[in-house]
Coordinates of C-alpha atoms in Angstrom, one line a residue:
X75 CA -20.3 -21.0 19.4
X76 CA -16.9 -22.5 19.1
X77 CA -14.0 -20.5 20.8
X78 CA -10.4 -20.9 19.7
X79 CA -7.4 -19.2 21.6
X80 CA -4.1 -18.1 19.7
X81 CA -1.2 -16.0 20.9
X82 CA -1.1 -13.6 17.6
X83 CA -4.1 -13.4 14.6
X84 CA -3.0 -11.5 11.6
X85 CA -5.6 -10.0 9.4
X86 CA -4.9 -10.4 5.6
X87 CA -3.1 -13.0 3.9
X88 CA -1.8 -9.8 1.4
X89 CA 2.3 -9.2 0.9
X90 CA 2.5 -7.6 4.5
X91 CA 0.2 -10.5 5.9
X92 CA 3.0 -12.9 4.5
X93 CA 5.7 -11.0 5.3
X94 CA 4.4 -10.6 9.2
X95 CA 3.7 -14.3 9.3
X96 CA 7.1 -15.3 8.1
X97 CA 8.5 -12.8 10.5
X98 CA 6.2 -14.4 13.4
X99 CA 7.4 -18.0 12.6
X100 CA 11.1 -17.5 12.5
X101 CA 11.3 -14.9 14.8
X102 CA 9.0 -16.4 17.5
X103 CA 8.4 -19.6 17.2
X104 CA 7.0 -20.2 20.6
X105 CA 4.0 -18.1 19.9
X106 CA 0.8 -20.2 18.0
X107 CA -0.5 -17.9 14.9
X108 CA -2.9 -18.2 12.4
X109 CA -3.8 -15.6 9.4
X110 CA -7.2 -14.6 8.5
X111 CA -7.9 -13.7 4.9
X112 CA -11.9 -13.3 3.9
X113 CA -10.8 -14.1 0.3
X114 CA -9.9 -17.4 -1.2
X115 CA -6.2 -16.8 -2.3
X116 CA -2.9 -15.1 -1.1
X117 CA -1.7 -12.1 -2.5
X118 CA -4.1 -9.3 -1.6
X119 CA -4.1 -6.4 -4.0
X120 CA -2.4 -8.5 -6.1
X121 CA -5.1 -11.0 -6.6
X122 CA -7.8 -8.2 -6.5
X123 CA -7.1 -5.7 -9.0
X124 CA -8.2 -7.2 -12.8
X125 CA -7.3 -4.4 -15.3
X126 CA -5.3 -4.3 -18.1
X127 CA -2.1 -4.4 -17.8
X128 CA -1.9 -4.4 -14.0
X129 CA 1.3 -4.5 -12.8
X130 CA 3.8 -2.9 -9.7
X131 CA 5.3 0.4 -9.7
X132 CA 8.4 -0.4 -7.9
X133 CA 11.3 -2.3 -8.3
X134 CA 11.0 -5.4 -8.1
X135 CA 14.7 -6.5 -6.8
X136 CA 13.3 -4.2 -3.5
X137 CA 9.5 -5.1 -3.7
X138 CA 10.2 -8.9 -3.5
X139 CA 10.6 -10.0 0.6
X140 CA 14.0 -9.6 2.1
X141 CA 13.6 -13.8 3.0
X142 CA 13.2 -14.7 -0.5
X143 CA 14.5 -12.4 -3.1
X144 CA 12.7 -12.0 -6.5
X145 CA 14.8 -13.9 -8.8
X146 CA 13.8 -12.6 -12.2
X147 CA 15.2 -10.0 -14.1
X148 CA 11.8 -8.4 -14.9
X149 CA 11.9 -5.3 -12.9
X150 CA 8.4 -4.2 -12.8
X151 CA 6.0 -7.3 -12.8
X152 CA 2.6 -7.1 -13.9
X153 CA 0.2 -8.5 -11.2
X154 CA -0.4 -12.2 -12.5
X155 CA 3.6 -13.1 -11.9
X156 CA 3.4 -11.4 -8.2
X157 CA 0.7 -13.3 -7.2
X158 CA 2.6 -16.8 -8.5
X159 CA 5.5 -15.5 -6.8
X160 CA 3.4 -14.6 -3.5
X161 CA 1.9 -18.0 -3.8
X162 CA 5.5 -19.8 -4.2
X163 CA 6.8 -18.0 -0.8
X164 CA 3.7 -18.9 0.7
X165 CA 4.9 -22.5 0.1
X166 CA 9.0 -22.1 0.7
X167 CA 7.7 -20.7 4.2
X168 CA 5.2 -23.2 4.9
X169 CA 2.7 -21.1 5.8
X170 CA -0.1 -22.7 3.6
X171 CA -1.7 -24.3 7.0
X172 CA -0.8 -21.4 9.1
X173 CA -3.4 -19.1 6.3
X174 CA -7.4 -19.5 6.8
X175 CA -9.3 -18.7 3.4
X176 CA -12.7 -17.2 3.6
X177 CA -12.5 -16.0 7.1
X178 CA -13.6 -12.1 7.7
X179 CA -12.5 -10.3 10.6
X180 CA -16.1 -8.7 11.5
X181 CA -15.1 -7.4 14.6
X182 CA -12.4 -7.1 17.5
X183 CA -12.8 -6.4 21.4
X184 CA -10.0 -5.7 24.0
X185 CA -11.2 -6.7 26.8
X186 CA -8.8 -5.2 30.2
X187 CA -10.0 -7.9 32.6
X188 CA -9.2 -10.8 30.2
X189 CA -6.1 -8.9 28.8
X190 CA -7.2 -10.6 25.1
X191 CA -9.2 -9.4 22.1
X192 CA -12.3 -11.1 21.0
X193 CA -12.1 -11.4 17.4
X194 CA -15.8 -12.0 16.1
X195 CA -15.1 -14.2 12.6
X196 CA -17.7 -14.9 10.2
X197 CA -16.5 -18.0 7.5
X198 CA -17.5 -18.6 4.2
X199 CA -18.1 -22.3 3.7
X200 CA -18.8 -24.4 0.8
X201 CA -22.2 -24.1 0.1
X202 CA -22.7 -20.5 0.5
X203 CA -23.8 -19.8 3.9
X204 CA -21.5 -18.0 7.0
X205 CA -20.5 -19.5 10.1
X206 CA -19.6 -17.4 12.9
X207 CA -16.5 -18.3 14.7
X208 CA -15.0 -16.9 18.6
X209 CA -11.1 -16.3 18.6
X210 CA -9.1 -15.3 21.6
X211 CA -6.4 -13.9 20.7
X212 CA -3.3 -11.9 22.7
X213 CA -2.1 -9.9 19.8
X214 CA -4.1 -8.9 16.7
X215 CA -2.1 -7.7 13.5
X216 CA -4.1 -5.8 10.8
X217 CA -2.0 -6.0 7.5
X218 CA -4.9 -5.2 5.3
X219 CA -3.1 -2.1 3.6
X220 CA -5.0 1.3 3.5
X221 CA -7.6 1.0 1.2
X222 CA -11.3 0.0 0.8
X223 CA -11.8 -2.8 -1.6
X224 CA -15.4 -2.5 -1.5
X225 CA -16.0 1.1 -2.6
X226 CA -14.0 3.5 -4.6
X227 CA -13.1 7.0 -3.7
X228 CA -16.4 8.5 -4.7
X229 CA -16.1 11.0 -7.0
X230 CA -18.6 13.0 -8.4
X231 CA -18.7 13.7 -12.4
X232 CA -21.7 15.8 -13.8
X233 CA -23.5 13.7 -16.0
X234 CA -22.2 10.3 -16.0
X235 CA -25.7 8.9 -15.8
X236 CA -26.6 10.1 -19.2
X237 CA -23.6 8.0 -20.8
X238 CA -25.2 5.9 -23.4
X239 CA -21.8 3.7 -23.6
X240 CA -19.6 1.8 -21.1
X241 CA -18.8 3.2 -17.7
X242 CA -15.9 0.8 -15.6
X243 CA -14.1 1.9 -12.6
X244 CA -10.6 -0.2 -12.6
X245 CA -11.7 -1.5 -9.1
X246 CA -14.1 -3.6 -10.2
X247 CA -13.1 -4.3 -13.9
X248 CA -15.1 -6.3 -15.8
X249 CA -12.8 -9.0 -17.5
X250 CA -15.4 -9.9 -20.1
X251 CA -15.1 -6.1 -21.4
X252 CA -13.8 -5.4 -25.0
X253 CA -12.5 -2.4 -26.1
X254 CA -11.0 -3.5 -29.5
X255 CA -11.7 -0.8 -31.8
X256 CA -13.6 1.1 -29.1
X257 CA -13.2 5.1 -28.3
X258 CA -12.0 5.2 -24.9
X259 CA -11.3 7.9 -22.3
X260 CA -9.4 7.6 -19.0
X261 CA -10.4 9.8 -16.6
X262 CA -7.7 10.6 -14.0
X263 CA -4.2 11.3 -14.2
X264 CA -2.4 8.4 -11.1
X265 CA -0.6 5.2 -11.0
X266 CA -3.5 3.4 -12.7
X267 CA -4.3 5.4 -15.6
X268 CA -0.6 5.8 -16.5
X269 CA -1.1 1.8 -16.6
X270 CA -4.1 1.7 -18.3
X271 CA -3.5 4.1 -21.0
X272 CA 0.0 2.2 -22.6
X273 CA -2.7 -1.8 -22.1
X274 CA -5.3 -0.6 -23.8
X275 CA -4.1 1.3 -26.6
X276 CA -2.8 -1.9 -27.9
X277 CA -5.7 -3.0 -29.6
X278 CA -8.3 0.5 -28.8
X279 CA -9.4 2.8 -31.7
X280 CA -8.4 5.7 -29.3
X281 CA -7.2 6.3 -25.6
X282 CA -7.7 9.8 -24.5
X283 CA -6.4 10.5 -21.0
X284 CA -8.4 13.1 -19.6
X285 CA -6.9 14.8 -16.5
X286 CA -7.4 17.6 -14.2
X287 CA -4.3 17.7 -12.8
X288 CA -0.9 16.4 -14.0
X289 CA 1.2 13.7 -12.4
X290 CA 5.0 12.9 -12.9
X291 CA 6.0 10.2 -15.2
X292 CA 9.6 8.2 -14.9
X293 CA 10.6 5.4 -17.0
X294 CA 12.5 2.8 -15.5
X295 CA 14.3 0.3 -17.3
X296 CA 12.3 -3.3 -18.4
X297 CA 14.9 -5.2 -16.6
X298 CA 17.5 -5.3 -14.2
X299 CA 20.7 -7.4 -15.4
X300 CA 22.3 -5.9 -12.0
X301 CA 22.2 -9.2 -10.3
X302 CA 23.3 -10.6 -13.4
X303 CA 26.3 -9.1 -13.7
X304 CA 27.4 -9.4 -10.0
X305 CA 27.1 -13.3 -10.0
X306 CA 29.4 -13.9 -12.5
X307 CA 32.0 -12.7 -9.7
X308 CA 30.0 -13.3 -6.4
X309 CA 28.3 -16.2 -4.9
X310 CA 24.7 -16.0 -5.9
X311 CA 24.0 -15.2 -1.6
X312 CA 26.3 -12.7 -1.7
X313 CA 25.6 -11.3 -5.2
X314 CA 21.6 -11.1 -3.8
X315 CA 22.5 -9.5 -0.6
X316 CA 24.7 -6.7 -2.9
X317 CA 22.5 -6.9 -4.9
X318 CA 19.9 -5.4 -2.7
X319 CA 21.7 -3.0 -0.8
X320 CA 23.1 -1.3 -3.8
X321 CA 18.8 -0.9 -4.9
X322 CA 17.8 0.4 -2.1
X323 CA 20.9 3.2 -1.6
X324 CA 20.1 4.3 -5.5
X325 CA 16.4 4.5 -4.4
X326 CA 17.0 6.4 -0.9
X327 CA 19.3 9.1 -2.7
X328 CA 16.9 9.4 -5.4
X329 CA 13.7 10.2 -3.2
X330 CA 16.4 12.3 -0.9
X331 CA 17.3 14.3 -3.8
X332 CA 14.3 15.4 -5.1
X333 CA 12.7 15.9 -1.3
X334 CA 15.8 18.4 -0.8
X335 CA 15.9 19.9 -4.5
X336 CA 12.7 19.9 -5.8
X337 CA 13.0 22.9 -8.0
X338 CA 16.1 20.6 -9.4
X339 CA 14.7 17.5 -9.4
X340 CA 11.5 19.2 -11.6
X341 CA 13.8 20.2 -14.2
X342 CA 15.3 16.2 -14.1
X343 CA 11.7 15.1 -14.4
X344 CA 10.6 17.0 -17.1
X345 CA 13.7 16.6 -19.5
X346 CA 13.2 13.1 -19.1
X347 CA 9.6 13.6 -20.5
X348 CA 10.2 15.9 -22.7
X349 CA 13.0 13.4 -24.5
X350 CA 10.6 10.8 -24.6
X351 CA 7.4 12.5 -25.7
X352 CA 6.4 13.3 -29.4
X353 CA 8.1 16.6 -30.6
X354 CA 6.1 19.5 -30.3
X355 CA 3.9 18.3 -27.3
X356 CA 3.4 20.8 -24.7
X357 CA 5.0 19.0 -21.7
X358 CA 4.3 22.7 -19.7
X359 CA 0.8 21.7 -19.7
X360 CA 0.0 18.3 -19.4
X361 CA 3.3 17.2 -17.1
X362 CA 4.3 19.9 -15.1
X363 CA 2.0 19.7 -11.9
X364 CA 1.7 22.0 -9.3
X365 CA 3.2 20.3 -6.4
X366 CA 6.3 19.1 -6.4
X367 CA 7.8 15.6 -6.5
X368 CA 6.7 12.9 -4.2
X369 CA 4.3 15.1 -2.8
X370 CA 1.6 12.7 -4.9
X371 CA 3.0 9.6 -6.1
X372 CA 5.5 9.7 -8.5
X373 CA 4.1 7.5 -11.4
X374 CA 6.8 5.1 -13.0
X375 CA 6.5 2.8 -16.2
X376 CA 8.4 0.3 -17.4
X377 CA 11.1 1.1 -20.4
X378 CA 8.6 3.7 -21.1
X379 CA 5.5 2.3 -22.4
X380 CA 3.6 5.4 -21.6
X381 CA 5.4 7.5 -23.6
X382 CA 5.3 5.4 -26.3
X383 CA 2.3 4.8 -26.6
X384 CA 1.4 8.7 -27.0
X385 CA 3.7 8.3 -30.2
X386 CA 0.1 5.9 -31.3
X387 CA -2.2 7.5 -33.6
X388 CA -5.3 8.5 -31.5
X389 CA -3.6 8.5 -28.2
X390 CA -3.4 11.6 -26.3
X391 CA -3.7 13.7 -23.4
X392 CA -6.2 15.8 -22.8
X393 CA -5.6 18.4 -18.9
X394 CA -9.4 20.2 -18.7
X395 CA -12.0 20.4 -16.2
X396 CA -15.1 18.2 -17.4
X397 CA -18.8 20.5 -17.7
X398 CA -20.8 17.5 -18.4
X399 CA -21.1 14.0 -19.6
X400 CA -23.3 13.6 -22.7
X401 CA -24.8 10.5 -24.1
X402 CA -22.0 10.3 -26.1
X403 CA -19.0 11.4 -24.6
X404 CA -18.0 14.1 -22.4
X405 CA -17.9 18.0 -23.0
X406 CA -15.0 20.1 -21.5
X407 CA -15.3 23.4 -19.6
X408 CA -12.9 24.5 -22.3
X409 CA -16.3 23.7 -24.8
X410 CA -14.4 20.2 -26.3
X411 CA -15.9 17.4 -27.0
X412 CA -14.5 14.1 -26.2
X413 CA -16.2 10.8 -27.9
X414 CA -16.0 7.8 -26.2
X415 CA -17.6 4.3 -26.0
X416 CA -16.5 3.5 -23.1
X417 CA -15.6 5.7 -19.5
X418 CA -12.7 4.4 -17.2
X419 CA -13.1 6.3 -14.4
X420 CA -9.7 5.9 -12.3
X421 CA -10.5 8.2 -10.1
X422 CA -8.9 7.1 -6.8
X423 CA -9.0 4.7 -3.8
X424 CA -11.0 5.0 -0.6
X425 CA -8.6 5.3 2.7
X426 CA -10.2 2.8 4.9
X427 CA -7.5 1.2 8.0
X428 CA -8.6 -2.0 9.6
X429 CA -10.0 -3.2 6.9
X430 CA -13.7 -3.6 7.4
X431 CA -13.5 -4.9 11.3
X432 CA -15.3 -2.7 14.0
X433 CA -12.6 -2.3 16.4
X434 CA -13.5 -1.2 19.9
X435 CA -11.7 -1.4 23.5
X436 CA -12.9 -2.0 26.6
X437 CA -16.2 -1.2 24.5
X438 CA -15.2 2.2 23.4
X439 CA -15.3 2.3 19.2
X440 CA -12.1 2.9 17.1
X441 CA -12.7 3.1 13.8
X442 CA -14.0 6.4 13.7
X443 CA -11.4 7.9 16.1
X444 CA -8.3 6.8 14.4
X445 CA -7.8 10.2 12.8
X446 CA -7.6 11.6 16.5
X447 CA -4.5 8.7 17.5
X448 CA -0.7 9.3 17.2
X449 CA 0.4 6.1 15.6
X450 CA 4.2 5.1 17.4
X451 CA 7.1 4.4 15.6
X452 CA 4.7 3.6 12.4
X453 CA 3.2 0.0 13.4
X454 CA 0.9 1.1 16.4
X455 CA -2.1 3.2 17.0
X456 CA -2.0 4.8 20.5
X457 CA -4.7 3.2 22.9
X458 CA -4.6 0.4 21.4
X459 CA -3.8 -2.4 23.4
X460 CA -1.9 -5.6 21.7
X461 CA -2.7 -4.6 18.5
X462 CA -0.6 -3.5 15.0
X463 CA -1.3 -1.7 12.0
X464 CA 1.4 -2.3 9.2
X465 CA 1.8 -0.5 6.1
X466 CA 4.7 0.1 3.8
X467 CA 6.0 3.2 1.8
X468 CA 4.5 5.5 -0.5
X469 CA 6.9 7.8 -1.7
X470 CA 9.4 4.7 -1.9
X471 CA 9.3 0.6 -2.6
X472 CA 6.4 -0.6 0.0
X473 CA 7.8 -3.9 1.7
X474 CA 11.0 -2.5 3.4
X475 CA 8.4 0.3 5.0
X476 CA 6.3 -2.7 6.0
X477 CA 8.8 -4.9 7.0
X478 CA 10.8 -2.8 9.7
X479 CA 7.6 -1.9 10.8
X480 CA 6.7 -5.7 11.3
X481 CA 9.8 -5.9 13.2
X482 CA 8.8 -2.9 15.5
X483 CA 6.1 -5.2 16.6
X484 CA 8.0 -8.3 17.4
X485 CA 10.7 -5.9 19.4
X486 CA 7.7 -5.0 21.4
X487 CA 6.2 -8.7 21.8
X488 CA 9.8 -9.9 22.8
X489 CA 10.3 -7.7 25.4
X490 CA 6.9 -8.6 26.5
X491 CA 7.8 -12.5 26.9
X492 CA 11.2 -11.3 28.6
X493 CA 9.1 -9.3 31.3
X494 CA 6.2 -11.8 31.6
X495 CA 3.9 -7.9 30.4
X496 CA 0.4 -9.2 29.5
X497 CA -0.5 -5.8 27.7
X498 CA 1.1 -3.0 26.2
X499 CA -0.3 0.1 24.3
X500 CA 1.2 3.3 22.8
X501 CA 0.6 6.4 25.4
X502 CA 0.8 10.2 24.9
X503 CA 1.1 12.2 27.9
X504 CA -1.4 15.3 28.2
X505 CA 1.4 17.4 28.5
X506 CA 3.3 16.1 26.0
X507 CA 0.5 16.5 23.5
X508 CA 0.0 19.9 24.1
X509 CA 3.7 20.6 23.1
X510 CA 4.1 18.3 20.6
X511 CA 3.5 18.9 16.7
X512 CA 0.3 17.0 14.8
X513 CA 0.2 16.2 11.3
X514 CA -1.2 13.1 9.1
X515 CA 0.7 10.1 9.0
X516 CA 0.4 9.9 5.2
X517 CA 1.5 13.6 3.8
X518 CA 0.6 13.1 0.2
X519 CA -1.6 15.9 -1.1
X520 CA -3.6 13.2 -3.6
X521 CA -7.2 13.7 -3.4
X522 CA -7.7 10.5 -2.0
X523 CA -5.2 11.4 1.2
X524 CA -6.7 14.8 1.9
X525 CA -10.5 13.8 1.7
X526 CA -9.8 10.8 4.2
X527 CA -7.8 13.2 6.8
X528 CA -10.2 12.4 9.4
X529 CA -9.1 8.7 9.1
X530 CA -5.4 9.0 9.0
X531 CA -3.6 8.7 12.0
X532 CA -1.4 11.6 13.6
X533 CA 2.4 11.8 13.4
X534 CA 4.5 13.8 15.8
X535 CA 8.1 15.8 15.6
X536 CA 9.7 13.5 18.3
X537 CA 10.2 9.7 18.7
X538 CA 8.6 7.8 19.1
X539 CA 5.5 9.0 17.2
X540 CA 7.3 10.0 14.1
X541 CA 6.3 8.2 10.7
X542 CA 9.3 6.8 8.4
X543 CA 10.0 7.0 5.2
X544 CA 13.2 6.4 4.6
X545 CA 14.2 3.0 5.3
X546 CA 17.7 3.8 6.6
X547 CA 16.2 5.9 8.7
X548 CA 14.0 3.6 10.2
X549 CA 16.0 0.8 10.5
X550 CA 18.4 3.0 12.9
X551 CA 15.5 3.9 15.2
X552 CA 14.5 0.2 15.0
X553 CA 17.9 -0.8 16.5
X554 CA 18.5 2.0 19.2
X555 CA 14.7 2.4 20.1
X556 CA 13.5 1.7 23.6
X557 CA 10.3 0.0 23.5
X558 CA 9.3 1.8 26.7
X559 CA 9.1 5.0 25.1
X560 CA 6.0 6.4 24.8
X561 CA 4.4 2.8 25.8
X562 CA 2.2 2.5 28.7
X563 CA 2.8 -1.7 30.1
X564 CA 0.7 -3.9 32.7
X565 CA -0.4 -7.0 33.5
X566 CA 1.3 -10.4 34.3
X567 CA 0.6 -13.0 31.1
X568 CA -1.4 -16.1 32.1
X569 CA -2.0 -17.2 28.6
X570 CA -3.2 -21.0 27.8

């Protein structure tokens, strides 16, 4: 079996994949690299998720890369455009021949007496069969985000087998599908549905969105003429840069103030709503959740398409517990009825880290320990060795979470190269974990977070183990951090 030796492999060719690999190039250039990505194209969720009307939730002035801003006004861009634009700062970075299509990471093995990983990768070719391939690599860098895109969060609804119409879960939406002048019902209440409901009304008979519980809603505006407006007295690097720093202040004093002031920023939520919903629609019950802000997702749409399109005839919202589905739609505990043709269930994500690679060290198995692992200064799970785990925000924009975290990394590799370290892996001391403070990495109180608890990583109440969220924040521990902190180092490097 062919072996190949690298310096750094990072898994998924995805926006963090990019991002890492244009942060590896430029920031250490004397370090060979390749990315792995099992799918045929850049970009990641963005090249996976088919449903209508898929599109970010974030702004796009902060969601672009910090190496090559998004240059369009369009502030929240449905998926098709991100993936163009992925593709296009694929190409500015010349990273096309650094990225290796249809190559899954199956597995990975730290080995202590070789000081590498042995990354087990099986490549689609051509004609349909799989060729295994050996990679030695020093580092390994899983950018694969924290969800499963071969299963959904599974869900049970009582009946769903007895539907006589459509049933699609947005995961693994059918493209073919028509629903002009169908009956359809959403069920759940997230980021997707909140999509889906506004897309599909277009050209449905009905859209019910049928929802247990109910989720925030902010409108942002359909463009952003900031950039605009700053050129015509700026130069366009400068007017970028401002550009920038002005977005991401607005959106760190937003998620500040409604983190500090919830009871305050509920009352800010739902007048908003309530000035852009039909009169007389009873905001109390179908947008005022139980939790407060940012504890789940705040959902956001653009110029308020949402809200519109409950102005439709036959659009609505429906919060009620579902009894049982019925060959014909779905009856409510309330004793409703709901007709449908056609089921969306958008019912959630599956957590799943390292993608689908069985990760073990010094033959010891990871993956299903991961939810017993402190995770250091956000980009490292402790024990293991030469090895990161990046993921952005979720209670703000994802790539600047991702990013710093990325740069975590390369502070670590650095001083590594400086010191001549072959290996280096986050520690806890016994002692220090008996004093020190556990809780999930990801604190959202979605369904999806607290049925995967047992494969979240653990966050402490000192650095370095804390988990960011605030990119300010992070950024300040990035540049006053010492590496050595809670990291245990050895080994001289004798790498090819």
């Amino acid at each position: 079996m062919d072996t190949e030796t690298l310096d750094i492999v990072i898994v998924g060719a995805g926006l963090s994949g990019i991002n890492a690999a244009y942060r590896v190039k430029t920031e250490l250039p004397q370090h060979s690299f390749a990315v792995l990505e099992r799918r045929t194209e850049v970009g990641g969720t963005w090249a996976f998720w088919k449903y209508p009307g898929f599109r970010t939730d974030s702004a796009m002035s902060l969601f672009g890369f910090a190496w090559r801003p998004w240059t369009s006004d369009l502030n929240m861009a449905p998926g098709p455009l991100i993936k163009k634009y992925l593709e296009e700062s694929v190409a500015a970075a010349g990273l096309h021949d650094k990225i290796r299509f249809g190559h899954r990471l199956a597995s990975a093995d730290w080995s202590s007496d070789e000081q590498r990983w042995t990354l087990r990768v099986d490549i689609s070719t051509p004609d349909g069969t799989v060729e295994t391939r050996i990679i030695k690599a020093w580092w390994v860098i899983f950018t694969t985000g924290y969800y499963s895109y071969e299963k959904p969060l599974p869900t049970v609804i009582p009946g769903i087998d007895r539907f006589q119409g459509r049933v699609v879960h947005p995961q693994f939406w059918d493209e073919s599908l028509s629903y002009a002048g169908k009956r359809v019902i959403i069920i759940g209440s997230g980021a997707t549905a909140i999509t889906l409901l506004p897309a599909m009304a277009e050209t449905a008979e009905s859209v019910t969105m049928l929802q247990r519980t109910p989720s925030f809603v902010m409108t942002l505006p359909a463009r952003d003429g900031l950039y605009d407006a700053l050129s015509r007295f700026l130069p366009s690097s400068w007017a970028r840069q401002l550009h920038w720093w002005i977005r991401m202040t607005l959106e760190t004093l937003f998620v500040l103030y409604l983190r500090v002031f919830p009871a305050s920023g509920r009352k800010l939520l739902l007048s908003e709503m309530r000035q852009q919903l039909p009169k007389g629609f009873d905001v109390e019950r179908h947008f005022n959740p139980w939790y407060n802000p940012f504890e789940q997702r705040l959902c956001f749409c653009p110029a308020g398409d949402f809200f519109k399109a409950l102005h439709r005839p036959g659009v609505r919202v429906v919060t009620d517990v579902i009894d049982t589905v019925t060959e014909t739609g779905i009856q409510l505990k309330s004793g409703a009825v709901l007709d449908a043709d056609i089921i969306v269930t958008a019912t959630g994500l599956y957590f799943a880290l390292l993608s689908t690679a069985s990760v073990r060290v010094d033959g010891e198995a990871i993956n299903d320990t991961i939810g017993n692992r402190y995770i250091w200064n956000g980009s490292m799970l402790e024990g293991l060795p030469n090895s990161g785990m990046i993921t952005g925000y979720t209670a703000a924009t994802w790539t600047p979470g991702a990013d710093v975290r990325t740069k975590q990394l390369l502070k670590v590799i650095r001083h590594m190269d400086k010191t001549g370290i072959a290996a280096a892996a986050p520690y806890v001391d016994p002692a220090e974990r008996a004093r020190m403070g556990a809780s999930p990495a990801v604190t959202l109180s979605s369904t999806y977070v607290r049925s995967a608890l047992d494969r979240i990583p653990k966050v402490g109440d000192r650095k370095p183990w804390v988990y960011g969220s605030c990119w300010a924040v992070d950024m300040w521990r990035l540049l006053t951090s010492d590496v050595r902190q809670g990291m245990r180092f050895w080994g001289n490097q004798q790498r090819d």
